[in-house]
PDB file of C-alpha atoms in Angstrom:
ATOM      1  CA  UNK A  20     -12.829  39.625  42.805  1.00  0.00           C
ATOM      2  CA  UNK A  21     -10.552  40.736  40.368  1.00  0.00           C
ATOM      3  CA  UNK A  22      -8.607  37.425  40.257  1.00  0.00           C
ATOM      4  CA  UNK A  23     -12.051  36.084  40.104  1.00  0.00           C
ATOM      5  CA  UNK A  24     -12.820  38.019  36.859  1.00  0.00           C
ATOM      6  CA  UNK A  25      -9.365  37.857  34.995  1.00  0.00           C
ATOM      7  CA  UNK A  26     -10.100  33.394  35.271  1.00  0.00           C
ATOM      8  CA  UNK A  27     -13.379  34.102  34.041  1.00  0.00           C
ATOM      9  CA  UNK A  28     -12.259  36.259  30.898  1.00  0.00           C
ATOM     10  CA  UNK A  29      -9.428  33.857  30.579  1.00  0.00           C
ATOM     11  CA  UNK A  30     -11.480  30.772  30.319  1.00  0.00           C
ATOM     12  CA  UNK A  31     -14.183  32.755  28.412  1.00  0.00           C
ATOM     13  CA  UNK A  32     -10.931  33.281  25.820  1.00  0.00           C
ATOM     14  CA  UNK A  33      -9.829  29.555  26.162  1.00  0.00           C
ATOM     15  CA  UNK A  34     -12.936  28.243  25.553  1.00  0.00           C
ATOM     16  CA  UNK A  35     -13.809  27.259  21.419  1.00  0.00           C
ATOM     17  CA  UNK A  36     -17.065  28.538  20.513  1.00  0.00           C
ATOM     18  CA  UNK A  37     -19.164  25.855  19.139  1.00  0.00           C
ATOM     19  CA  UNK A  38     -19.490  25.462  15.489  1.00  0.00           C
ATOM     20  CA  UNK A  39     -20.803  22.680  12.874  1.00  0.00           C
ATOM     21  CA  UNK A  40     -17.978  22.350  11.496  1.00  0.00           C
ATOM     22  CA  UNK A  41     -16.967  19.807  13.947  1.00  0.00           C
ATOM     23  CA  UNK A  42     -19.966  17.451  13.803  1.00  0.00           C
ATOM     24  CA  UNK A  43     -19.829  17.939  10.296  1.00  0.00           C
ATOM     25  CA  UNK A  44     -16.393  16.349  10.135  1.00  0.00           C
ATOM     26  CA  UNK A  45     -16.963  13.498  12.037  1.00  0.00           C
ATOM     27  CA  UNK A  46     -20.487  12.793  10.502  1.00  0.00           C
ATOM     28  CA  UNK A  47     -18.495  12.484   7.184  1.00  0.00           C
ATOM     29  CA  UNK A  48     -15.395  10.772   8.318  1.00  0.00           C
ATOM     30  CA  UNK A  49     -18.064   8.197   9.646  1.00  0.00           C
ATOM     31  CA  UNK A  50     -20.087   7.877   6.371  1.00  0.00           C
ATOM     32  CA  UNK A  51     -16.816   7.560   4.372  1.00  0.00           C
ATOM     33  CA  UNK A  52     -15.655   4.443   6.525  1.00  0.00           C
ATOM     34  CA  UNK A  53     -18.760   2.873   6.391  1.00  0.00           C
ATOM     35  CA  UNK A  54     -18.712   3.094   2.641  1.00  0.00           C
ATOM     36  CA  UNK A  55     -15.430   1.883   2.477  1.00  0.00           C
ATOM     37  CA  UNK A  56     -16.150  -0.777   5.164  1.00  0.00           C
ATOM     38  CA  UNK A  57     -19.361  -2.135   4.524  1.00  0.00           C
ATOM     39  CA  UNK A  58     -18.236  -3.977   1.356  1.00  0.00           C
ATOM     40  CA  UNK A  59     -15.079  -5.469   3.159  1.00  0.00           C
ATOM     41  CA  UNK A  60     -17.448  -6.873   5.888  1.00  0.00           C
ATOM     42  CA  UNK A  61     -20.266  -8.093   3.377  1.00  0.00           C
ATOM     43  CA  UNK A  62     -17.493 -10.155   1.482  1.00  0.00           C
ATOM     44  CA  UNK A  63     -16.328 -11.548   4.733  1.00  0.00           C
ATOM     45  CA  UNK A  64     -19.523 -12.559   6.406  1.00  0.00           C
ATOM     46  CA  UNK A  65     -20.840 -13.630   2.850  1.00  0.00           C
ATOM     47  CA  UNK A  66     -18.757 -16.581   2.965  1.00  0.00           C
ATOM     48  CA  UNK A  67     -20.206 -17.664   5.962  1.00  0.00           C
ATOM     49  CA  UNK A  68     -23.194 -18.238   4.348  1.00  0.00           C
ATOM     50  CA  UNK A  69     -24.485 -20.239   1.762  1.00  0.00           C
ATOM     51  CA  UNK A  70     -25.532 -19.357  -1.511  1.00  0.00           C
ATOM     52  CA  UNK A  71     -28.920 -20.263  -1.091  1.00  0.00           C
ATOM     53  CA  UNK A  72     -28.965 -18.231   2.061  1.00  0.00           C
ATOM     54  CA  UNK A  73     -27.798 -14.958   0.101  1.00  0.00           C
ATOM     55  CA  UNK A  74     -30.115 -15.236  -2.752  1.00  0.00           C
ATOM     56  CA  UNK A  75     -32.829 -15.298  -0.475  1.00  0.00           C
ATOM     57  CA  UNK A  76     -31.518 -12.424   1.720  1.00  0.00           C
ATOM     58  CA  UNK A  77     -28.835 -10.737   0.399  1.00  0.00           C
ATOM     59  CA  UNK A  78     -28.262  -8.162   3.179  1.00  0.00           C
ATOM     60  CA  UNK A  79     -29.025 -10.686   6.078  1.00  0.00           C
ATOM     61  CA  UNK A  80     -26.969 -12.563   8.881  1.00  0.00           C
ATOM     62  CA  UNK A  81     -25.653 -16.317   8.252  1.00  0.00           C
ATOM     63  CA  UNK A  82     -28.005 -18.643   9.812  1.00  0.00           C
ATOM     64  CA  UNK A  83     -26.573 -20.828  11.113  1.00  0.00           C
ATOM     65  CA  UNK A  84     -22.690 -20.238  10.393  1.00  0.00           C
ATOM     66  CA  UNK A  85     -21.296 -21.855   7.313  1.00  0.00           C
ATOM     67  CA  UNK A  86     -17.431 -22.900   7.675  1.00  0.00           C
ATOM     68  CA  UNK A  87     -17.233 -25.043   4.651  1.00  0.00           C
ATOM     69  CA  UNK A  88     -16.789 -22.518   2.376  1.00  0.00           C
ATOM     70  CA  UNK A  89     -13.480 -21.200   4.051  1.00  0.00           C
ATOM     71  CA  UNK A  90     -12.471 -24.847   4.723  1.00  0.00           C
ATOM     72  CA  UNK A  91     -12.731 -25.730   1.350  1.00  0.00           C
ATOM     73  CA  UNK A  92     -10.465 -22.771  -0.024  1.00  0.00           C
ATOM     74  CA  UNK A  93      -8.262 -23.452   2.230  1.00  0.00           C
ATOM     75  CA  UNK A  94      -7.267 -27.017   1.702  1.00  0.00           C
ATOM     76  CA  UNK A  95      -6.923 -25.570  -2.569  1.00  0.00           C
ATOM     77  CA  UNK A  96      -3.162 -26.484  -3.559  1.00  0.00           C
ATOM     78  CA  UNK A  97      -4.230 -23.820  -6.407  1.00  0.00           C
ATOM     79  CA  UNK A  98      -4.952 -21.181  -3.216  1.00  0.00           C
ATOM     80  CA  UNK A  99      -1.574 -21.663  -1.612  1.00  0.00           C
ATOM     81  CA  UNK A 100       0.629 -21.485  -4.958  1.00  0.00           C
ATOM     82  CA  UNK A 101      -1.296 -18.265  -5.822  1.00  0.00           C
ATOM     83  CA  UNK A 102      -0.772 -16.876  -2.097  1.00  0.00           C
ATOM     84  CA  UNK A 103       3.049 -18.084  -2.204  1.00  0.00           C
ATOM     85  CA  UNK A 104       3.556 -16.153  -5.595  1.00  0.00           C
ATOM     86  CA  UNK A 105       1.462 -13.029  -4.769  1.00  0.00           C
ATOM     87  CA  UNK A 106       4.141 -12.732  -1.419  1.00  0.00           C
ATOM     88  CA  UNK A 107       7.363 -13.084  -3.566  1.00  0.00           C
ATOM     89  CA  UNK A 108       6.345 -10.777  -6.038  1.00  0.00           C
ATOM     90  CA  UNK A 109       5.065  -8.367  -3.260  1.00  0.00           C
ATOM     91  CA  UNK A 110       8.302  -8.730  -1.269  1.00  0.00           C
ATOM     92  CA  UNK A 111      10.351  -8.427  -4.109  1.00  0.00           C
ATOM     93  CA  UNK A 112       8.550  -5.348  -5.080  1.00  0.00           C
ATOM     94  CA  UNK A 113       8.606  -3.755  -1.633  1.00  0.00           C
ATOM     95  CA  UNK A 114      12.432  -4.463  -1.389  1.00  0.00           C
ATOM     96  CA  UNK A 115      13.119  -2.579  -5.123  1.00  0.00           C
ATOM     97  CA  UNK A 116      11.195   0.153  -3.962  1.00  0.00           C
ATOM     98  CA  UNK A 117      12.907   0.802  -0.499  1.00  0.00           C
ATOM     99  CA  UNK A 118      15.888   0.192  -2.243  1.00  0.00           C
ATOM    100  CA  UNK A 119      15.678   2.223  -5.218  1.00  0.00           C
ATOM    101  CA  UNK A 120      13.471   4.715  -3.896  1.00  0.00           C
ATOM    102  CA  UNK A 121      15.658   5.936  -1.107  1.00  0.00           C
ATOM    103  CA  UNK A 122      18.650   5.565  -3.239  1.00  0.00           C
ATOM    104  CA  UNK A 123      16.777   8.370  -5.740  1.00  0.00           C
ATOM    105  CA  UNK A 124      15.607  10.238  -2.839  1.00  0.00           C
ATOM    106  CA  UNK A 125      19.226  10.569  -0.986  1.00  0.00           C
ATOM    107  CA  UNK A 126      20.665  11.825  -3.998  1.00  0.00           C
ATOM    108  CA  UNK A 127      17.700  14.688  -4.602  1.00  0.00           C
ATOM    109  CA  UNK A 128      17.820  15.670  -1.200  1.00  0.00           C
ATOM    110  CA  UNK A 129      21.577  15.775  -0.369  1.00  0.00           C
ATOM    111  CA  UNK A 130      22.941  16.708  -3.607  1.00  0.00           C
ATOM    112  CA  UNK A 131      23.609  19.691  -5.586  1.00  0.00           C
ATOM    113  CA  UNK A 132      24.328  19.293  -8.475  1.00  0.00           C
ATOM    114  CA  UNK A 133      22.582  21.106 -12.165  1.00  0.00           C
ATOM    115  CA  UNK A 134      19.438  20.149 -13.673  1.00  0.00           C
ATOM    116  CA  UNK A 135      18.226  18.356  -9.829  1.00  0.00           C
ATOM    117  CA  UNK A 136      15.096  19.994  -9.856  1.00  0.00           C
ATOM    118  CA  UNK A 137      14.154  18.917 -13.367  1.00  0.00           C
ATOM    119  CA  UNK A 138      15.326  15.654 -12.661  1.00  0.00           C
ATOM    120  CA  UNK A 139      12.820  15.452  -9.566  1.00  0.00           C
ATOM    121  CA  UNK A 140       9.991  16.897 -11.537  1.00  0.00           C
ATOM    122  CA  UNK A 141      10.186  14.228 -13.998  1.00  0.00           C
ATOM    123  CA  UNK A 142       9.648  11.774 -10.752  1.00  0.00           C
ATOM    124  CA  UNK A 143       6.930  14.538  -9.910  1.00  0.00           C
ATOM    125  CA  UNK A 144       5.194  13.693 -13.239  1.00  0.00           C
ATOM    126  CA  UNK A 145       5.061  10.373 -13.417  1.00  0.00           C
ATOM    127  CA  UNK A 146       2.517  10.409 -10.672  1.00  0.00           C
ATOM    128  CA  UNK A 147       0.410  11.441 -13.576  1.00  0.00           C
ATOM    129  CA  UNK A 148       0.963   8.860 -15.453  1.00  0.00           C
ATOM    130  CA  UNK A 149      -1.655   6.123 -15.977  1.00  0.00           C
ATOM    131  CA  UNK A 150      -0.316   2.881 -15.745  1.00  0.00           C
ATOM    132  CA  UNK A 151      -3.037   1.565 -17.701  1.00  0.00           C
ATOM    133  CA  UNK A 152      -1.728   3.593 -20.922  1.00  0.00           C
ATOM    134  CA  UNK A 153       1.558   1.721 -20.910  1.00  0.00           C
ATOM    135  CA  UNK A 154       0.784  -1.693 -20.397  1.00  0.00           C
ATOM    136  CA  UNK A 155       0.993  -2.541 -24.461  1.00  0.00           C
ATOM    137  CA  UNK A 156       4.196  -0.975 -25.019  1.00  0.00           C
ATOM    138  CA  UNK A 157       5.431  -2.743 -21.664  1.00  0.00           C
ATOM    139  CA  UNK A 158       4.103  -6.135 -22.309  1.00  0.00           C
ATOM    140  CA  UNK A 159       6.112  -5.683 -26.111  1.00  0.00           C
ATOM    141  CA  UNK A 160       9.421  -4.612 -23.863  1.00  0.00           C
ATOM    142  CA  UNK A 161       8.852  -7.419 -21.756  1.00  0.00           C
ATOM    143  CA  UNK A 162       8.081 -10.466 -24.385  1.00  0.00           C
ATOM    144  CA  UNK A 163      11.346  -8.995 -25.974  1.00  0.00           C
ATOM    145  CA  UNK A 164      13.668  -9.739 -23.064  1.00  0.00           C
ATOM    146  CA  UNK A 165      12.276 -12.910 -22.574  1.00  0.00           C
ATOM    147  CA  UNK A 166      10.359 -12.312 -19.126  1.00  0.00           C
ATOM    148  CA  UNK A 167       7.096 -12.844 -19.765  1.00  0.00           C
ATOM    149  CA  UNK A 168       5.578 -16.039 -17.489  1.00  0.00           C
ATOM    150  CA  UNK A 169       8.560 -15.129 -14.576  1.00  0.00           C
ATOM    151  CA  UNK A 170       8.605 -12.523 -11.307  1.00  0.00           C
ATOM    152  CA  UNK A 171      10.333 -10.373 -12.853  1.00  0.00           C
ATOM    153  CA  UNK A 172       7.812  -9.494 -15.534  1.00  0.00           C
ATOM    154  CA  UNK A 173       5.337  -7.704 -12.680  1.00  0.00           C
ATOM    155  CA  UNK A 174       8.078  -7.061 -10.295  1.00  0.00           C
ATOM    156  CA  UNK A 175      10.193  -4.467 -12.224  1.00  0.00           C
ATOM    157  CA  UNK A 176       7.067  -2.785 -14.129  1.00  0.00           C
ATOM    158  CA  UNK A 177       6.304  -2.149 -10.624  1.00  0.00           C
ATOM    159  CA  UNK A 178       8.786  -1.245  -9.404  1.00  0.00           C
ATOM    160  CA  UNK A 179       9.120   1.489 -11.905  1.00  0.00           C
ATOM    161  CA  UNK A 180       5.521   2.740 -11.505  1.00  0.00           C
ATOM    162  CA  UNK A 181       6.029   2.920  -7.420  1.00  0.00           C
ATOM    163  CA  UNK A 182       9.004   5.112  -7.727  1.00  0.00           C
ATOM    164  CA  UNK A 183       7.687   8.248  -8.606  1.00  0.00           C
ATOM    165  CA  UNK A 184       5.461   8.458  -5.098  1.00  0.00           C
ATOM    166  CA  UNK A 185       7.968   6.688  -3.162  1.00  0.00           C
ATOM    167  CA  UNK A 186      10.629   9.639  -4.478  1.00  0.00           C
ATOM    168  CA  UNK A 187       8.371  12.143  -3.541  1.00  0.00           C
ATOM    169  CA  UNK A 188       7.398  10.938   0.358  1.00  0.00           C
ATOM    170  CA  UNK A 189      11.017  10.162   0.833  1.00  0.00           C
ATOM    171  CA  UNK A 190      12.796  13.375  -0.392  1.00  0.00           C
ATOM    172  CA  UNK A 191      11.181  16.125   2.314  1.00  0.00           C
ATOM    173  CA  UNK A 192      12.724  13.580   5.028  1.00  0.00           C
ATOM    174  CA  UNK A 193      16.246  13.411   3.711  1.00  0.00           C
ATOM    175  CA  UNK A 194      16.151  17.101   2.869  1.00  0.00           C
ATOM    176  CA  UNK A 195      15.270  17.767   7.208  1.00  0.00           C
ATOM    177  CA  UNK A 196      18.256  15.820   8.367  1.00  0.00           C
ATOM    178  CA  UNK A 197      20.074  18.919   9.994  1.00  0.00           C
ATOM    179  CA  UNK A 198      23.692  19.442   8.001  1.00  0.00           C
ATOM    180  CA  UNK A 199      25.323  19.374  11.132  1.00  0.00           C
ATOM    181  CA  UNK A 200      24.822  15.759  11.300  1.00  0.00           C
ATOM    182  CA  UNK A 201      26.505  15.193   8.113  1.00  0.00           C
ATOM    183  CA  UNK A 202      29.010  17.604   9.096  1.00  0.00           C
ATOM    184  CA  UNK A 203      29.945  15.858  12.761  1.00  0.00           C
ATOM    185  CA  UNK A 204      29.739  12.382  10.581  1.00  0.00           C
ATOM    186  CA  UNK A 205      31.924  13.619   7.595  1.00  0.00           C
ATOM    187  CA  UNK A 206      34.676  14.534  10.750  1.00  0.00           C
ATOM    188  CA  UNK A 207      34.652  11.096  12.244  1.00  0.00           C
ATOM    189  CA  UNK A 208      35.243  10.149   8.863  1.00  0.00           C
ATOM    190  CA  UNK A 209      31.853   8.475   7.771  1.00  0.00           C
ATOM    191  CA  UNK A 210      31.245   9.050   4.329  1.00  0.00           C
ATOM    192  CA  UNK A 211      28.322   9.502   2.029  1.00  0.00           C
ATOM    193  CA  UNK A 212      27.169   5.708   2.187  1.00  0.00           C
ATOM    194  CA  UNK A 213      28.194   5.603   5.887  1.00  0.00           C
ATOM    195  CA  UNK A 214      26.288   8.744   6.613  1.00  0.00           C
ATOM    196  CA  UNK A 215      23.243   6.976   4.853  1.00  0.00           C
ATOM    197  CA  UNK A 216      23.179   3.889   6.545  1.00  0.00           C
ATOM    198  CA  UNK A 217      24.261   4.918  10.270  1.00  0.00           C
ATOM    199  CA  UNK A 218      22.356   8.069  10.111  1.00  0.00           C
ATOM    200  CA  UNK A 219      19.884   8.696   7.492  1.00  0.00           C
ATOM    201  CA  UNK A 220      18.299   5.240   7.517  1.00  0.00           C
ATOM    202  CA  UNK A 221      17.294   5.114  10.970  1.00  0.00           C
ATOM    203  CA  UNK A 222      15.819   8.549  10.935  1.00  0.00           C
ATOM    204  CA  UNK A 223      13.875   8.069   8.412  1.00  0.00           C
ATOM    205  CA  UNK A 224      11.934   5.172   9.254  1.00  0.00           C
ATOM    206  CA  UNK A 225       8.662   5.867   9.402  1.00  0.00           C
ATOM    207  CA  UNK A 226       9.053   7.229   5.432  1.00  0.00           C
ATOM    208  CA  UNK A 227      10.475   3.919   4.743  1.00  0.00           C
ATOM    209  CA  UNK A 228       8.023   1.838   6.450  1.00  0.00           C
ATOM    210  CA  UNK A 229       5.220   3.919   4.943  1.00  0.00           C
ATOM    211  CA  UNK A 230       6.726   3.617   0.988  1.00  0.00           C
ATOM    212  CA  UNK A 231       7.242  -0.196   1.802  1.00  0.00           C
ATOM    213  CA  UNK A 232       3.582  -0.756   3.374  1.00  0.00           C
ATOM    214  CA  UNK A 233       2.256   1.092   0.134  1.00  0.00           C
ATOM    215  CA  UNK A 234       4.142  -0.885  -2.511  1.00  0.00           C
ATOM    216  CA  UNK A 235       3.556  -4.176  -0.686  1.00  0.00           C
ATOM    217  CA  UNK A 236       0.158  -3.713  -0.654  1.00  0.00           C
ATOM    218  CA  UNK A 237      -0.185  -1.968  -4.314  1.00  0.00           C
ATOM    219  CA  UNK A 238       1.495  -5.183  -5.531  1.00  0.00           C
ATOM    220  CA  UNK A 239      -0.674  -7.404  -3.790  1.00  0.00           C
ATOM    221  CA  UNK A 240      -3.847  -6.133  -4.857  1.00  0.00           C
ATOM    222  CA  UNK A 241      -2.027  -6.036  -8.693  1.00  0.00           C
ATOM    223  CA  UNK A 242      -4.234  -7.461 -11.273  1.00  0.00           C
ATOM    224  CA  UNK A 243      -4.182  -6.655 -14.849  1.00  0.00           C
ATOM    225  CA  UNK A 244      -0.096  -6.212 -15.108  1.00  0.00           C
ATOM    226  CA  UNK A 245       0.164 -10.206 -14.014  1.00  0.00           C
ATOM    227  CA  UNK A 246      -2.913 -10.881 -16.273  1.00  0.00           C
ATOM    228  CA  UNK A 247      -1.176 -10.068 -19.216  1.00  0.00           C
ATOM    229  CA  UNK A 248       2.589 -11.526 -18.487  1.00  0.00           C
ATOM    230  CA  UNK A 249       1.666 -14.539 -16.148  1.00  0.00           C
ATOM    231  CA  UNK A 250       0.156 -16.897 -18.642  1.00  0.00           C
ATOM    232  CA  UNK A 251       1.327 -20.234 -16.890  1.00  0.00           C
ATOM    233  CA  UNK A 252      -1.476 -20.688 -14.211  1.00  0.00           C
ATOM    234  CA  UNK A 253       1.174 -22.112 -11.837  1.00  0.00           C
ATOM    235  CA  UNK A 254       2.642 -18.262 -11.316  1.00  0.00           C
ATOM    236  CA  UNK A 255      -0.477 -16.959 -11.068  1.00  0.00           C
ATOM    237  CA  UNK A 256      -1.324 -14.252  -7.968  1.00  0.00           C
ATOM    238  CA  UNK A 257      -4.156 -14.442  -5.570  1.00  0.00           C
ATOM    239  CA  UNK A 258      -6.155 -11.669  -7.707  1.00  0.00           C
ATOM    240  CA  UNK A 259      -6.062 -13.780 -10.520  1.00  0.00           C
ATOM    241  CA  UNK A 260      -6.960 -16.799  -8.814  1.00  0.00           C
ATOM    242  CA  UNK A 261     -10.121 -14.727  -7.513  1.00  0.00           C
ATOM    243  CA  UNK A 262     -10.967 -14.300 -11.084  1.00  0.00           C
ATOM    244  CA  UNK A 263     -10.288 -18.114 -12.316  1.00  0.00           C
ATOM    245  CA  UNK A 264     -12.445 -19.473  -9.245  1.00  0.00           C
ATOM    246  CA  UNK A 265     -15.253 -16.953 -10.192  1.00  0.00           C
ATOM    247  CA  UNK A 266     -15.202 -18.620 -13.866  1.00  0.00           C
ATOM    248  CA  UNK A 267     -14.768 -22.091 -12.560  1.00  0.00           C
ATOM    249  CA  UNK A 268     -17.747 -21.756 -10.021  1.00  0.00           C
ATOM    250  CA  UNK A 269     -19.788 -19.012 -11.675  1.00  0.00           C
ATOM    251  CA  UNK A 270     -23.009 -20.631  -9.524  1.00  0.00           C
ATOM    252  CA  UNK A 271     -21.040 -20.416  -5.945  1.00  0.00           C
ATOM    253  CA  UNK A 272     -21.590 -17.376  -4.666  1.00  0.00           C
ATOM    254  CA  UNK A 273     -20.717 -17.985  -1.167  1.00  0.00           C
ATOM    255  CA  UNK A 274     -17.757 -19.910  -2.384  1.00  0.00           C
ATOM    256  CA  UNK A 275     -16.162 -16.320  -4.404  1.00  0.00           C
ATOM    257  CA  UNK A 276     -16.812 -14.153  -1.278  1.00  0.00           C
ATOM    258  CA  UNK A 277     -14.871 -16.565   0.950  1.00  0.00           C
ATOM    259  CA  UNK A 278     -11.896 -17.412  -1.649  1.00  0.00           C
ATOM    260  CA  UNK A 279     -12.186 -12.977  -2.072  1.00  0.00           C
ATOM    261  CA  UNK A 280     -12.175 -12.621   1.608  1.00  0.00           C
ATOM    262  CA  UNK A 281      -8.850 -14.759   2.311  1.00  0.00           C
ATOM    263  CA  UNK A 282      -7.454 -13.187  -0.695  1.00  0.00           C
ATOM    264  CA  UNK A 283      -7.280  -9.806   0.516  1.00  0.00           C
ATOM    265  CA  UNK A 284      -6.834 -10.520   3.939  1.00  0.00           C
ATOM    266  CA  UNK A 285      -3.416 -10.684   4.351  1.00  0.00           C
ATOM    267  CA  UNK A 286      -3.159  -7.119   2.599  1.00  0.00           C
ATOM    268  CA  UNK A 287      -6.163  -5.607   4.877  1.00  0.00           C
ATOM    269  CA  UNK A 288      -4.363  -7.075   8.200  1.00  0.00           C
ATOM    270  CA  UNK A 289      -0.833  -5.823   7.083  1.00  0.00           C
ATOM    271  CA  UNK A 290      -1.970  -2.425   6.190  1.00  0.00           C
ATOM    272  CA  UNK A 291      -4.524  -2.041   9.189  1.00  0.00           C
ATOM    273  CA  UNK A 292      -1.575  -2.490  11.772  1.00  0.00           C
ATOM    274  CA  UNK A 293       0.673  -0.340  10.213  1.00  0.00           C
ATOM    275  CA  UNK A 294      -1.661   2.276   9.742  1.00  0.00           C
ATOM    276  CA  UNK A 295       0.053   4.491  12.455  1.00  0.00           C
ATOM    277  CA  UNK A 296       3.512   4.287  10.273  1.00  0.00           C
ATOM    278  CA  UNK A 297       1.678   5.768   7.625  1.00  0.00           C
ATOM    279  CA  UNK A 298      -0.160   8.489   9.003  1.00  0.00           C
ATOM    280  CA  UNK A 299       2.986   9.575  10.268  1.00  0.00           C
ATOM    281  CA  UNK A 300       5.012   8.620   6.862  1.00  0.00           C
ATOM    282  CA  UNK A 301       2.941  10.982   5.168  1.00  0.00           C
ATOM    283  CA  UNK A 302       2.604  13.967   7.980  1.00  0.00           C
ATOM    284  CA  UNK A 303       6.586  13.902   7.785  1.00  0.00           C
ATOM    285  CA  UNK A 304       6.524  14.561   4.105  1.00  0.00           C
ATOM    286  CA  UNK A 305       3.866  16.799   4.066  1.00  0.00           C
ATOM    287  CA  UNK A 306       5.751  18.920   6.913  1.00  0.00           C
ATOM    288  CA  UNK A 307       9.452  18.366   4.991  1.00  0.00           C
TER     289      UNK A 307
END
């Protein structure tokens, strides 16, 4: 009996009384990803359809299932060109990011040295700034070096931009590698770079995969910095080519959801399978 009654005051201890605040959580989780789901799916099915099909029912099902639209896209030379130069520019960026960024990082978090702390507020701050408020001054920087219509005129702007947030996720992971580590390393002789590239680099890999999923897609989805310094139409990115197809075929509405859906989708896949790498990316930082 008493055995008995100490599992029955033990589970009556284990056991979570019920609350709302559960339901509550998961009713709004749900109603925030079918806000920010719904219009991804519309634009997708929407090109499946034709226009005269969505004027007359804007919310309904294709009937029957319209593959011209995508076909049609598709077989654009102007399509591929913009999806060839939206993937060097996001590569590029991705690559000066990672690169940079943990570069920056290594030095905050591993270094002492006066005035670090002011130096990584200053990356701190420029999460606050808009991007938007510098693109006149930077498009003037720019036409003076003579990179306007080229990569480099959206890759190192951002670049620059993405370095503040990548600093910031990156540093709390350098900072937990245990000191021993550099220690045991700085006895077999590995030095600084060594101890960053045999050590710190693989450890920190799900920072740098998060920081270079975020500034891939970021760059992707880019559309007024390469509106203003890509004037030649043969450099233009897939966002802009969403916007010169909308002008071109004002009356094809079917025809702009399926040019919008392909135009994202590479962006939506890569960031939907590394969505794992990012949760944890940003746990790490948050716990560092």
């Amino acid at each position: 009996m008493t055995m008995t009654a100490n599992a029955m005051q033990s589970s009556s201890v284990n056991r979570r009384p019920f609350t709302w605040s559960s339901p509550l959580t998961y009713a709004l989780a749900l109603a925030v990803a079918a806000v920010s789901i719904t219009p991804v799916v519309y634009v997708i099915i929407g090109g499946f359809r034709t226009t005269p099909q969505i004027v007359a029912d804007p919310a309904g099902l294709p009937s029957p299932w319209v593959w011209d639209n995508y076909a049609r896209v598709l077989t654009q030379s102007n399509f591929w060109q913009q999806t060839f130069n939206s993937g060097v520019i996001a590569l590029g960026t991705t690559l000066g990011v990672v690169l940079l960024g943990v570069s920056a990082a290594f030095v905050l978090a591993r270094y002492t040295f006066r005035g670090r702390e002011v130096l990584y507020t200053f990356f701190t701050l420029g999460l606050l700034f808009p991007a938007g408020a510098a693109i006149l001054p930077l498009y003037l920087m720019l036409r003076d070096l003579n990179l306007i219509n080229s990569y480099y005129a959206v890759i190192l702007p951002q670049v620059a931009f993405q370095l503040p947030l990548t600093v910031v996720i990156l540093r709390p992971f350098l900072s937990a590698i245990p000191r021993e580590l550099e220690d045991a390393a700085a006895i077999d002789g590995t030095g600084r770079i060594g101890f960053l590239w045999r050590i710190v680099l693989p450890l920190s890999r799900p920072a740098l995969v998060t920081v270079g999923i975020l500034a891939f897609v970021a760059s992707w989805n880019a559309f007024l910095l390469p509106l203003l310094v890509l004037g030649d139409a043969s450099l233009h990115t897939l966002p802009l080519g969403v916007q010169n197809f909308s002008s071109q075929y004002t009356s094809d509405t079917a025809g702009i959801l399926a040019f919008t859906s392909l135009a994202m989708l590479p962006a939506l896949l890569f960031f939907t399978f590394a969505e794992k790498q990012i949760v944890g990316g940003l746990q790490g930082a948050v716990k560092g």
